mmCIF file with all atom_site columns, C-alpha atoms in Angstrom:
data_model
loop_
_atom_site.group_PDB
_atom_site.id
_atom_site.type_symbol
_atom_site.label_atom_id
_atom_site.label_alt_id
_atom_site.label_comp_id
_atom_site.label_asym_id
_atom_site.label_entity_id
_atom_site.label_seq_id
_atom_site.pdbx_PDB_ins_code
_atom_site.Cartn_x
_atom_site.Cartn_y
_atom_site.Cartn_z
_atom_site.occupancy
_atom_site.B_iso_or_equiv
_atom_site.pdbx_formal_charge
_atom_site.auth_seq_id
_atom_site.auth_comp_id
_atom_site.auth_asym_id
_atom_site.auth_atom_id
_atom_site.pdbx_PDB_model_num
ATOM 1   C CA . GLY A 1 1   ? 95.647  89.886  111.427 1.00 0.00 ? 1   GLY A CA 1
ATOM 2   C CA . GLY A 1 2   ? 97.984  90.432  108.495 1.00 0.00 ? 2   GLY A CA 1
ATOM 3   C CA . ASP A 1 3   ? 100.425 93.240  107.977 1.00 0.00 ? 3   ASP A CA 1
ATOM 4   C CA . HIS A 1 4   ? 99.340  96.864  107.920 1.00 0.00 ? 4   HIS A CA 1
ATOM 5   C CA . THR A 1 5   ? 98.794  96.790  104.176 1.00 0.00 ? 5   THR A CA 1
ATOM 6   C CA . ILE A 1 6   ? 95.348  95.301  104.841 1.00 0.00 ? 6   ILE A CA 1
ATOM 7   C CA . THR A 1 7   ? 94.073  98.621  106.183 1.00 0.00 ? 7   THR A CA 1
ATOM 8   C CA . TYR A 1 8   ? 94.437  100.267 102.745 1.00 0.00 ? 8   TYR A CA 1
ATOM 9   C CA . PRO A 1 9   ? 91.670  98.321  100.892 1.00 0.00 ? 9   PRO A CA 1
ATOM 10  C CA . ILE A 1 10  ? 89.474  98.413  103.970 1.00 0.00 ? 10  ILE A CA 1
ATOM 11  C CA . LEU A 1 11  ? 89.667  102.227 104.008 1.00 0.00 ? 11  LEU A CA 1
ATOM 12  C CA . GLN A 1 12  ? 89.026  102.287 100.224 1.00 0.00 ? 12  GLN A CA 1
ATOM 13  C CA . ALA A 1 13  ? 85.761  100.434 100.820 1.00 0.00 ? 13  ALA A CA 1
ATOM 14  C CA . LEU A 1 14  ? 84.750  102.516 103.833 1.00 0.00 ? 14  LEU A CA 1
ATOM 15  C CA . ALA A 1 15  ? 85.507  105.827 102.095 1.00 0.00 ? 15  ALA A CA 1
ATOM 16  C CA . ALA A 1 16  ? 83.414  104.695 99.106  1.00 0.00 ? 16  ALA A CA 1
ATOM 17  C CA . LYS A 1 17  ? 80.480  104.387 101.514 1.00 0.00 ? 17  LYS A CA 1
ATOM 18  C CA . HIS A 1 18  ? 81.112  107.161 104.055 1.00 0.00 ? 18  HIS A CA 1
ATOM 19  C CA . GLY A 1 19  ? 83.517  109.576 102.366 1.00 0.00 ? 19  GLY A CA 1
ATOM 20  C CA . PRO A 1 20  ? 86.847  110.398 104.006 1.00 0.00 ? 20  PRO A CA 1
ATOM 21  C CA . VAL A 1 21  ? 87.004  108.984 107.529 1.00 0.00 ? 21  VAL A CA 1
ATOM 22  C CA . GLY A 1 22  ? 88.815  109.963 110.699 1.00 0.00 ? 22  GLY A CA 1
ATOM 23  C CA . LEU A 1 23  ? 91.464  107.631 112.041 1.00 0.00 ? 23  LEU A CA 1
ATOM 24  C CA . VAL A 1 24  ? 92.830  106.636 115.449 1.00 0.00 ? 24  VAL A CA 1
ATOM 25  C CA . HIS A 1 25  ? 96.065  104.890 114.540 1.00 0.00 ? 25  HIS A CA 1
ATOM 26  C CA . VAL A 1 26  ? 98.125  103.196 117.269 1.00 0.00 ? 26  VAL A CA 1
ATOM 27  C CA . ASP A 1 27  ? 101.556 102.162 116.060 1.00 0.00 ? 27  ASP A CA 1
ATOM 28  C CA . ALA A 1 28  ? 105.285 102.507 116.608 1.00 0.00 ? 28  ALA A CA 1
ATOM 29  C CA . HIS A 1 29  ? 105.518 103.801 113.007 1.00 0.00 ? 29  HIS A CA 1
ATOM 30  C CA . THR A 1 30  ? 103.528 106.356 111.029 1.00 0.00 ? 30  THR A CA 1
ATOM 31  C CA . ASP A 1 31  ? 103.269 104.001 108.013 1.00 0.00 ? 31  ASP A CA 1
ATOM 32  C CA . THR A 1 32  ? 103.431 106.939 105.637 1.00 0.00 ? 32  THR A CA 1
ATOM 33  C CA . GLY A 1 33  ? 106.508 105.811 103.706 1.00 0.00 ? 33  GLY A CA 1
ATOM 34  C CA . ASP A 1 34  ? 106.526 106.186 99.957  1.00 0.00 ? 34  ASP A CA 1
ATOM 35  C CA . THR A 1 35  ? 108.317 103.118 98.546  1.00 0.00 ? 35  THR A CA 1
ATOM 36  C CA . ALA A 1 36  ? 110.290 100.055 99.648  1.00 0.00 ? 36  ALA A CA 1
ATOM 37  C CA . LEU A 1 37  ? 112.283 97.931  97.256  1.00 0.00 ? 37  LEU A CA 1
ATOM 38  C CA . GLY A 1 38  ? 110.607 99.857  94.447  1.00 0.00 ? 38  GLY A CA 1
ATOM 39  C CA . GLN A 1 39  ? 107.080 99.011  95.614  1.00 0.00 ? 39  GLN A CA 1
ATOM 40  C CA . LYS A 1 40  ? 104.522 101.670 96.543  1.00 0.00 ? 40  LYS A CA 1
ATOM 41  C CA . ILE A 1 41  ? 102.218 99.308  98.428  1.00 0.00 ? 41  ILE A CA 1
ATOM 42  C CA . TYR A 1 42  ? 103.783 97.718  101.492 1.00 0.00 ? 42  TYR A CA 1
ATOM 43  C CA . HIS A 1 43  ? 103.173 97.647  105.263 1.00 0.00 ? 43  HIS A CA 1
ATOM 44  C CA . GLY A 1 44  ? 104.983 100.944 105.760 1.00 0.00 ? 44  GLY A CA 1
ATOM 45  C CA . SER A 1 45  ? 102.959 102.945 103.228 1.00 0.00 ? 45  SER A CA 1
ATOM 46  C CA . PRO A 1 46  ? 99.206  102.384 103.677 1.00 0.00 ? 46  PRO A CA 1
ATOM 47  C CA . PHE A 1 47  ? 98.408  105.795 105.116 1.00 0.00 ? 47  PHE A CA 1
ATOM 48  C CA . ARG A 1 48  ? 100.331 107.705 102.456 1.00 0.00 ? 48  ARG A CA 1
ATOM 49  C CA . ARG A 1 49  ? 98.356  105.826 99.809  1.00 0.00 ? 49  ARG A CA 1
ATOM 50  C CA . CYS A 1 50  ? 95.148  106.625 101.713 1.00 0.00 ? 50  CYS A CA 1
ATOM 51  C CA . VAL A 1 51  ? 96.048  110.345 101.774 1.00 0.00 ? 51  VAL A CA 1
ATOM 52  C CA . GLU A 1 52  ? 96.791  110.297 98.042  1.00 0.00 ? 52  GLU A CA 1
ATOM 53  C CA . GLU A 1 53  ? 93.385  108.789 97.314  1.00 0.00 ? 53  GLU A CA 1
ATOM 54  C CA . GLY A 1 54  ? 91.483  111.126 99.632  1.00 0.00 ? 54  GLY A CA 1
ATOM 55  C CA . LEU A 1 55  ? 90.332  108.279 101.914 1.00 0.00 ? 55  LEU A CA 1
ATOM 56  C CA . LEU A 1 56  ? 91.179  110.062 105.168 1.00 0.00 ? 56  LEU A CA 1
ATOM 57  C CA . ASP A 1 57  ? 89.810  113.194 106.758 1.00 0.00 ? 57  ASP A CA 1
ATOM 58  C CA . CYS A 1 58  ? 93.336  114.338 107.541 1.00 0.00 ? 58  CYS A CA 1
ATOM 59  C CA . GLY A 1 59  ? 92.307  116.860 110.211 1.00 0.00 ? 59  GLY A CA 1
ATOM 60  C CA . ARG A 1 60  ? 90.825  113.916 112.121 1.00 0.00 ? 60  ARG A CA 1
ATOM 61  C CA . VAL A 1 61  ? 93.833  111.580 112.026 1.00 0.00 ? 61  VAL A CA 1
ATOM 62  C CA . VAL A 1 62  ? 95.620  110.888 115.308 1.00 0.00 ? 62  VAL A CA 1
ATOM 63  C CA . GLN A 1 63  ? 98.694  108.620 115.470 1.00 0.00 ? 63  GLN A CA 1
ATOM 64  C CA . ILE A 1 64  ? 99.574  107.430 118.973 1.00 0.00 ? 64  ILE A CA 1
ATOM 65  C CA . GLY A 1 65  ? 102.726 105.703 120.270 1.00 0.00 ? 65  GLY A CA 1
ATOM 66  C CA . ILE A 1 66  ? 105.024 106.696 117.391 1.00 0.00 ? 66  ILE A CA 1
ATOM 67  C CA . ARG A 1 67  ? 108.711 106.042 118.043 1.00 0.00 ? 67  ARG A CA 1
ATOM 68  C CA . GLY A 1 68  ? 111.813 104.292 116.799 1.00 0.00 ? 68  GLY A CA 1
ATOM 69  C CA . SER A 1 69  ? 114.795 105.051 114.658 1.00 0.00 ? 69  SER A CA 1
ATOM 70  C CA . SER A 1 70  ? 114.541 106.883 111.367 1.00 0.00 ? 70  SER A CA 1
ATOM 71  C CA . TYR A 1 71  ? 116.598 107.678 108.293 1.00 0.00 ? 71  TYR A CA 1
ATOM 72  C CA . ASP A 1 72  ? 115.082 111.159 108.219 1.00 0.00 ? 72  ASP A CA 1
ATOM 73  C CA . PRO A 1 73  ? 115.988 114.025 110.577 1.00 0.00 ? 73  PRO A CA 1
ATOM 74  C CA . ASP A 1 74  ? 112.267 115.002 110.693 1.00 0.00 ? 74  ASP A CA 1
ATOM 75  C CA . PRO A 1 75  ? 110.409 111.706 110.374 1.00 0.00 ? 75  PRO A CA 1
ATOM 76  C CA . HIS A 1 76  ? 106.962 113.137 111.159 1.00 0.00 ? 76  HIS A CA 1
ATOM 77  C CA . LYS A 1 77  ? 107.090 116.046 108.713 1.00 0.00 ? 77  LYS A CA 1
ATOM 78  C CA . TYR A 1 78  ? 104.878 114.387 106.104 1.00 0.00 ? 78  TYR A CA 1
ATOM 79  C CA . CYS A 1 79  ? 102.236 113.598 108.725 1.00 0.00 ? 79  CYS A CA 1
ATOM 80  C CA . ARG A 1 80  ? 102.206 117.115 110.112 1.00 0.00 ? 80  ARG A CA 1
ATOM 81  C CA . GLU A 1 81  ? 101.964 118.554 106.583 1.00 0.00 ? 81  GLU A CA 1
ATOM 82  C CA . GLN A 1 82  ? 98.825  116.482 106.022 1.00 0.00 ? 82  GLN A CA 1
ATOM 83  C CA . GLY A 1 83  ? 97.281  117.797 109.258 1.00 0.00 ? 83  GLY A CA 1
ATOM 84  C CA . PHE A 1 84  ? 97.718  114.592 111.290 1.00 0.00 ? 84  PHE A CA 1
ATOM 85  C CA . ARG A 1 85  ? 98.194  114.801 115.030 1.00 0.00 ? 85  ARG A CA 1
ATOM 86  C CA . VAL A 1 86  ? 101.268 112.724 115.911 1.00 0.00 ? 86  VAL A CA 1
ATOM 87  C CA . VAL A 1 87  ? 101.554 111.682 119.569 1.00 0.00 ? 87  VAL A CA 1
ATOM 88  C CA . PRO A 1 88  ? 105.066 110.263 120.135 1.00 0.00 ? 88  PRO A CA 1
ATOM 89  C CA . ALA A 1 89  ? 105.443 107.489 122.669 1.00 0.00 ? 89  ALA A CA 1
ATOM 90  C CA . GLU A 1 90  ? 107.486 109.805 124.900 1.00 0.00 ? 90  GLU A CA 1
ATOM 91  C CA . GLU A 1 91  ? 104.360 111.915 125.434 1.00 0.00 ? 91  GLU A CA 1
ATOM 92  C CA . CYS A 1 92  ? 102.590 108.786 126.742 1.00 0.00 ? 92  CYS A CA 1
ATOM 93  C CA . TRP A 1 93  ? 105.226 107.439 129.101 1.00 0.00 ? 93  TRP A CA 1
ATOM 94  C CA . MET A 1 94  ? 104.151 106.872 132.723 1.00 0.00 ? 94  MET A CA 1
ATOM 95  C CA . LYS A 1 95  ? 100.760 108.525 132.457 1.00 0.00 ? 95  LYS A CA 1
ATOM 96  C CA . SER A 1 96  ? 97.112  107.808 131.877 1.00 0.00 ? 96  SER A CA 1
ATOM 97  C CA . LEU A 1 97  ? 95.929  108.416 128.301 1.00 0.00 ? 97  LEU A CA 1
ATOM 98  C CA . GLU A 1 98  ? 92.388  109.312 129.376 1.00 0.00 ? 98  GLU A CA 1
ATOM 99  C CA . PRO A 1 99  ? 93.099  113.081 129.017 1.00 0.00 ? 99  PRO A CA 1
ATOM 100 C CA . LEU A 1 100 ? 94.508  112.479 125.494 1.00 0.00 ? 100 LEU A CA 1
ATOM 101 C CA . MET A 1 101 ? 91.443  110.456 124.551 1.00 0.00 ? 101 MET A CA 1
ATOM 102 C CA . ARG A 1 102 ? 89.120  113.260 125.687 1.00 0.00 ? 102 ARG A CA 1
ATOM 103 C CA . GLU A 1 103 ? 90.911  115.491 123.182 1.00 0.00 ? 103 GLU A CA 1
ATOM 104 C CA . VAL A 1 104 ? 90.769  112.781 120.505 1.00 0.00 ? 104 VAL A CA 1
ATOM 105 C CA . ARG A 1 105 ? 87.023  112.316 121.061 1.00 0.00 ? 105 ARG A CA 1
ATOM 106 C CA . ALA A 1 106 ? 86.452  116.033 120.552 1.00 0.00 ? 106 ALA A CA 1
ATOM 107 C CA . GLN A 1 107 ? 88.609  115.969 117.423 1.00 0.00 ? 107 GLN A CA 1
ATOM 108 C CA . MET A 1 108 ? 86.746  112.988 115.934 1.00 0.00 ? 108 MET A CA 1
ATOM 109 C CA . GLY A 1 109 ? 83.314  114.492 116.546 1.00 0.00 ? 109 GLY A CA 1
ATOM 110 C CA . GLU A 1 110 ? 80.287  112.598 115.252 1.00 0.00 ? 110 GLU A CA 1
ATOM 111 C CA . ARG A 1 111 ? 81.543  111.777 111.775 1.00 0.00 ? 111 ARG A CA 1
ATOM 112 C CA . PRO A 1 112 ? 82.706  108.287 110.742 1.00 0.00 ? 112 PRO A CA 1
ATOM 113 C CA . MET A 1 113 ? 86.078  107.139 112.014 1.00 0.00 ? 113 MET A CA 1
ATOM 114 C CA . TYR A 1 114 ? 88.228  103.994 111.979 1.00 0.00 ? 114 TYR A CA 1
ATOM 115 C CA . ILE A 1 115 ? 90.582  102.419 114.550 1.00 0.00 ? 115 ILE A CA 1
ATOM 116 C CA . SER A 1 116 ? 93.773  100.827 113.219 1.00 0.00 ? 116 SER A CA 1
ATOM 117 C CA . PHE A 1 117 ? 95.909  99.189  115.893 1.00 0.00 ? 117 PHE A CA 1
ATOM 118 C CA . ASP A 1 118 ? 99.362  97.835  115.095 1.00 0.00 ? 118 ASP A CA 1
ATOM 119 C CA . ILE A 1 119 ? 100.465 95.523  117.892 1.00 0.00 ? 119 ILE A CA 1
ATOM 120 C CA . ASP A 1 120 ? 103.971 97.076  117.743 1.00 0.00 ? 120 ASP A CA 1
ATOM 121 C CA . GLY A 1 121 ? 102.456 100.208 119.263 1.00 0.00 ? 121 GLY A CA 1
ATOM 122 C CA . LEU A 1 122 ? 102.864 98.252  122.490 1.00 0.00 ? 122 LEU A CA 1
ATOM 123 C CA . ASP A 1 123 ? 106.242 97.752  124.090 1.00 0.00 ? 123 ASP A CA 1
ATOM 124 C CA . PRO A 1 124 ? 107.876 94.459  123.037 1.00 0.00 ? 124 PRO A CA 1
ATOM 125 C CA . ALA A 1 125 ? 108.058 93.501  126.741 1.00 0.00 ? 125 ALA A CA 1
ATOM 126 C CA . TYR A 1 126 ? 104.276 92.903  126.328 1.00 0.00 ? 126 TYR A CA 1
ATOM 127 C CA . ALA A 1 127 ? 104.040 92.061  122.632 1.00 0.00 ? 127 ALA A CA 1
ATOM 128 C CA . PRO A 1 128 ? 107.280 90.680  121.228 1.00 0.00 ? 128 PRO A CA 1
ATOM 129 C CA . GLY A 1 129 ? 105.545 88.714  118.490 1.00 0.00 ? 129 GLY A CA 1
ATOM 130 C CA . THR A 1 130 ? 105.713 91.280  115.721 1.00 0.00 ? 130 THR A CA 1
ATOM 131 C CA . GLY A 1 131 ? 107.999 91.922  112.754 1.00 0.00 ? 131 GLY A CA 1
ATOM 132 C CA . THR A 1 132 ? 109.210 95.433  113.636 1.00 0.00 ? 132 THR A CA 1
ATOM 133 C CA . PRO A 1 133 ? 109.398 95.794  117.437 1.00 0.00 ? 133 PRO A CA 1
ATOM 134 C CA . GLU A 1 134 ? 110.503 99.105  118.928 1.00 0.00 ? 134 GLU A CA 1
ATOM 135 C CA . ILE A 1 135 ? 111.425 99.598  122.583 1.00 0.00 ? 135 ILE A CA 1
ATOM 136 C CA . ALA A 1 136 ? 109.744 102.057 124.961 1.00 0.00 ? 136 ALA A CA 1
ATOM 137 C CA . GLY A 1 137 ? 106.212 101.616 123.721 1.00 0.00 ? 137 GLY A CA 1
ATOM 138 C CA . LEU A 1 138 ? 102.745 101.707 125.225 1.00 0.00 ? 138 LEU A CA 1
ATOM 139 C CA . THR A 1 139 ? 101.467 99.413  127.989 1.00 0.00 ? 139 THR A CA 1
ATOM 140 C CA . PRO A 1 140 ? 98.424  97.148  127.719 1.00 0.00 ? 140 PRO A CA 1
ATOM 141 C CA . ALA A 1 141 ? 96.601  99.424  130.169 1.00 0.00 ? 141 ALA A CA 1
ATOM 142 C CA . GLN A 1 142 ? 97.255  102.431 127.889 1.00 0.00 ? 142 GLN A CA 1
ATOM 143 C CA . ALA A 1 143 ? 95.989  100.365 124.950 1.00 0.00 ? 143 ALA A CA 1
ATOM 144 C CA . LEU A 1 144 ? 92.750  99.785  126.825 1.00 0.00 ? 144 LEU A CA 1
ATOM 145 C CA . GLU A 1 145 ? 92.487  103.482 127.628 1.00 0.00 ? 145 GLU A CA 1
ATOM 146 C CA . ILE A 1 146 ? 92.798  104.311 123.920 1.00 0.00 ? 146 ILE A CA 1
ATOM 147 C CA . ILE A 1 147 ? 90.245  101.734 122.769 1.00 0.00 ? 147 ILE A CA 1
ATOM 148 C CA . ARG A 1 148 ? 87.765  102.368 125.560 1.00 0.00 ? 148 ARG A CA 1
ATOM 149 C CA . GLY A 1 149 ? 88.272  106.088 125.003 1.00 0.00 ? 149 GLY A CA 1
ATOM 150 C CA . CYS A 1 150 ? 86.742  105.610 121.536 1.00 0.00 ? 150 CYS A CA 1
ATOM 151 C CA . LYS A 1 151 ? 83.423  104.365 122.956 1.00 0.00 ? 151 LYS A CA 1
ATOM 152 C CA . GLY A 1 152 ? 80.570  106.514 121.698 1.00 0.00 ? 152 GLY A CA 1
ATOM 153 C CA . LEU A 1 153 ? 82.382  107.605 118.554 1.00 0.00 ? 153 LEU A CA 1
ATOM 154 C CA . ASN A 1 154 ? 80.973  106.832 115.106 1.00 0.00 ? 154 ASN A CA 1
ATOM 155 C CA . ILE A 1 155 ? 83.292  103.846 114.556 1.00 0.00 ? 155 ILE A CA 1
ATOM 156 C CA . VAL A 1 156 ? 82.739  102.305 111.129 1.00 0.00 ? 156 VAL A CA 1
ATOM 157 C CA . GLY A 1 157 ? 85.512  99.708  111.371 1.00 0.00 ? 157 GLY A CA 1
ATOM 158 C CA . CYS A 1 158 ? 88.648  98.604  113.122 1.00 0.00 ? 158 CYS A CA 1
ATOM 159 C CA . ASP A 1 159 ? 91.625  96.322  112.769 1.00 0.00 ? 159 ASP A CA 1
ATOM 160 C CA . LEU A 1 160 ? 94.513  94.885  114.727 1.00 0.00 ? 160 LEU A CA 1
ATOM 161 C CA . VAL A 1 161 ? 97.553  94.083  112.640 1.00 0.00 ? 161 VAL A CA 1
ATOM 162 C CA . GLU A 1 162 ? 101.149 92.818  112.635 1.00 0.00 ? 162 GLU A CA 1
ATOM 163 C CA . VAL A 1 163 ? 100.756 89.989  115.162 1.00 0.00 ? 163 VAL A CA 1
ATOM 164 C CA . ALA A 1 164 ? 103.389 87.353  114.304 1.00 0.00 ? 164 ALA A CA 1
ATOM 165 C CA . PRO A 1 165 ? 102.918 84.432  116.748 1.00 0.00 ? 165 PRO A CA 1
ATOM 166 C CA . MET A 1 166 ? 106.026 82.624  115.495 1.00 0.00 ? 166 MET A CA 1
ATOM 167 C CA . TYR A 1 167 ? 108.113 85.372  117.125 1.00 0.00 ? 167 TYR A CA 1
ATOM 168 C CA . ASP A 1 168 ? 106.596 84.802  120.551 1.00 0.00 ? 168 ASP A CA 1
ATOM 169 C CA . VAL A 1 169 ? 106.749 81.268  121.926 1.00 0.00 ? 169 VAL A CA 1
ATOM 170 C CA . SER A 1 170 ? 104.886 82.394  125.080 1.00 0.00 ? 170 SER A CA 1
ATOM 171 C CA . GLY A 1 171 ? 101.731 83.211  123.115 1.00 0.00 ? 171 GLY A CA 1
ATOM 172 C CA . ASN A 1 172 ? 101.334 86.487  125.007 1.00 0.00 ? 172 ASN A CA 1
ATOM 173 C CA . THR A 1 173 ? 101.278 88.653  121.876 1.00 0.00 ? 173 THR A CA 1
ATOM 174 C CA . ALA A 1 174 ? 98.415  86.645  120.371 1.00 0.00 ? 174 ALA A CA 1
ATOM 175 C CA . LEU A 1 175 ? 96.567  86.704  123.706 1.00 0.00 ? 175 LEU A CA 1
ATOM 176 C CA . LEU A 1 176 ? 96.978  90.477  123.964 1.00 0.00 ? 176 LEU A CA 1
ATOM 177 C CA . GLY A 1 177 ? 95.930  90.959  120.333 1.00 0.00 ? 177 GLY A CA 1
ATOM 178 C CA . ALA A 1 178 ? 92.798  88.844  120.812 1.00 0.00 ? 178 ALA A CA 1
ATOM 179 C CA . ASN A 1 179 ? 91.825  90.818  123.898 1.00 0.00 ? 179 ASN A CA 1
ATOM 180 C CA . LEU A 1 180 ? 92.383  94.130  122.172 1.00 0.00 ? 180 LEU A CA 1
ATOM 181 C CA . LEU A 1 181 ? 90.179  93.025  119.290 1.00 0.00 ? 181 LEU A CA 1
ATOM 182 C CA . PHE A 1 182 ? 87.495  92.010  121.778 1.00 0.00 ? 182 PHE A CA 1
ATOM 183 C CA . GLU A 1 183 ? 87.731  95.483  123.357 1.00 0.00 ? 183 GLU A CA 1
ATOM 184 C CA . MET A 1 184 ? 87.362  97.088  119.905 1.00 0.00 ? 184 MET A CA 1
ATOM 185 C CA . LEU A 1 185 ? 84.241  95.005  119.246 1.00 0.00 ? 185 LEU A CA 1
ATOM 186 C CA . CYS A 1 186 ? 82.843  96.206  122.586 1.00 0.00 ? 186 CYS A CA 1
ATOM 187 C CA . VAL A 1 187 ? 83.139  99.889  121.632 1.00 0.00 ? 187 VAL A CA 1
ATOM 188 C CA . LEU A 1 188 ? 81.426  99.577  118.248 1.00 0.00 ? 188 LEU A CA 1
ATOM 189 C CA . PRO A 1 189 ? 78.221  101.618 117.986 1.00 0.00 ? 189 PRO A CA 1
ATOM 190 C CA . GLY A 1 190 ? 75.146  99.819  119.289 1.00 0.00 ? 190 GLY A CA 1
ATOM 191 C CA . VAL A 1 191 ? 77.079  97.223  121.320 1.00 0.00 ? 191 VAL A CA 1
ATOM 192 C CA . LYS A 1 192 ? 75.669  96.879  124.813 1.00 0.00 ? 192 LYS A CA 1
ATOM 193 C CA . THR A 1 193 ? 78.191  96.276  127.605 1.00 0.00 ? 193 THR A CA 1
ATOM 194 C CA . LEU A 1 194 ? 77.771  96.081  131.376 1.00 0.00 ? 194 LEU A CA 1
#
């Protein structure tokens, strides 16, 4: 729940316990902006603040589903400079993400990592109830491949953010969000599934 700003204090707490953590971040946006309306903390800046505070193991950050318009000719430059792996939505179109997740699993290794899932990573055809929808996103099946592909990793926390039910009278966005959260709970270490 909430906007993506909530991930920032969660990662502060987790890094205090575990040190810098890896991150699987599903989103339409990198959320590495600097300021908006003069404010440094807002839903488009949590991961820049996390980098500045040393909360992330930057070589183990993967951002999946990134797309949308930008005011910058090289919108992913900051992320690449930090060592993040940025996987644009175009690289995901019309294919299984299981091969990608094999690579991500190897990259994460056995050290602590976190899953942060912005519902706008999915195409608004499936999840219109969000504040910043972007066309040509991931499918629900791809979302499941990403989450299930994290099973066995040292997951120390997870979130699902940016669901805005008032923007979706069908209720499908909330339904999808609840199911994705359930899937995240199922891949936590020690959880037994059939």
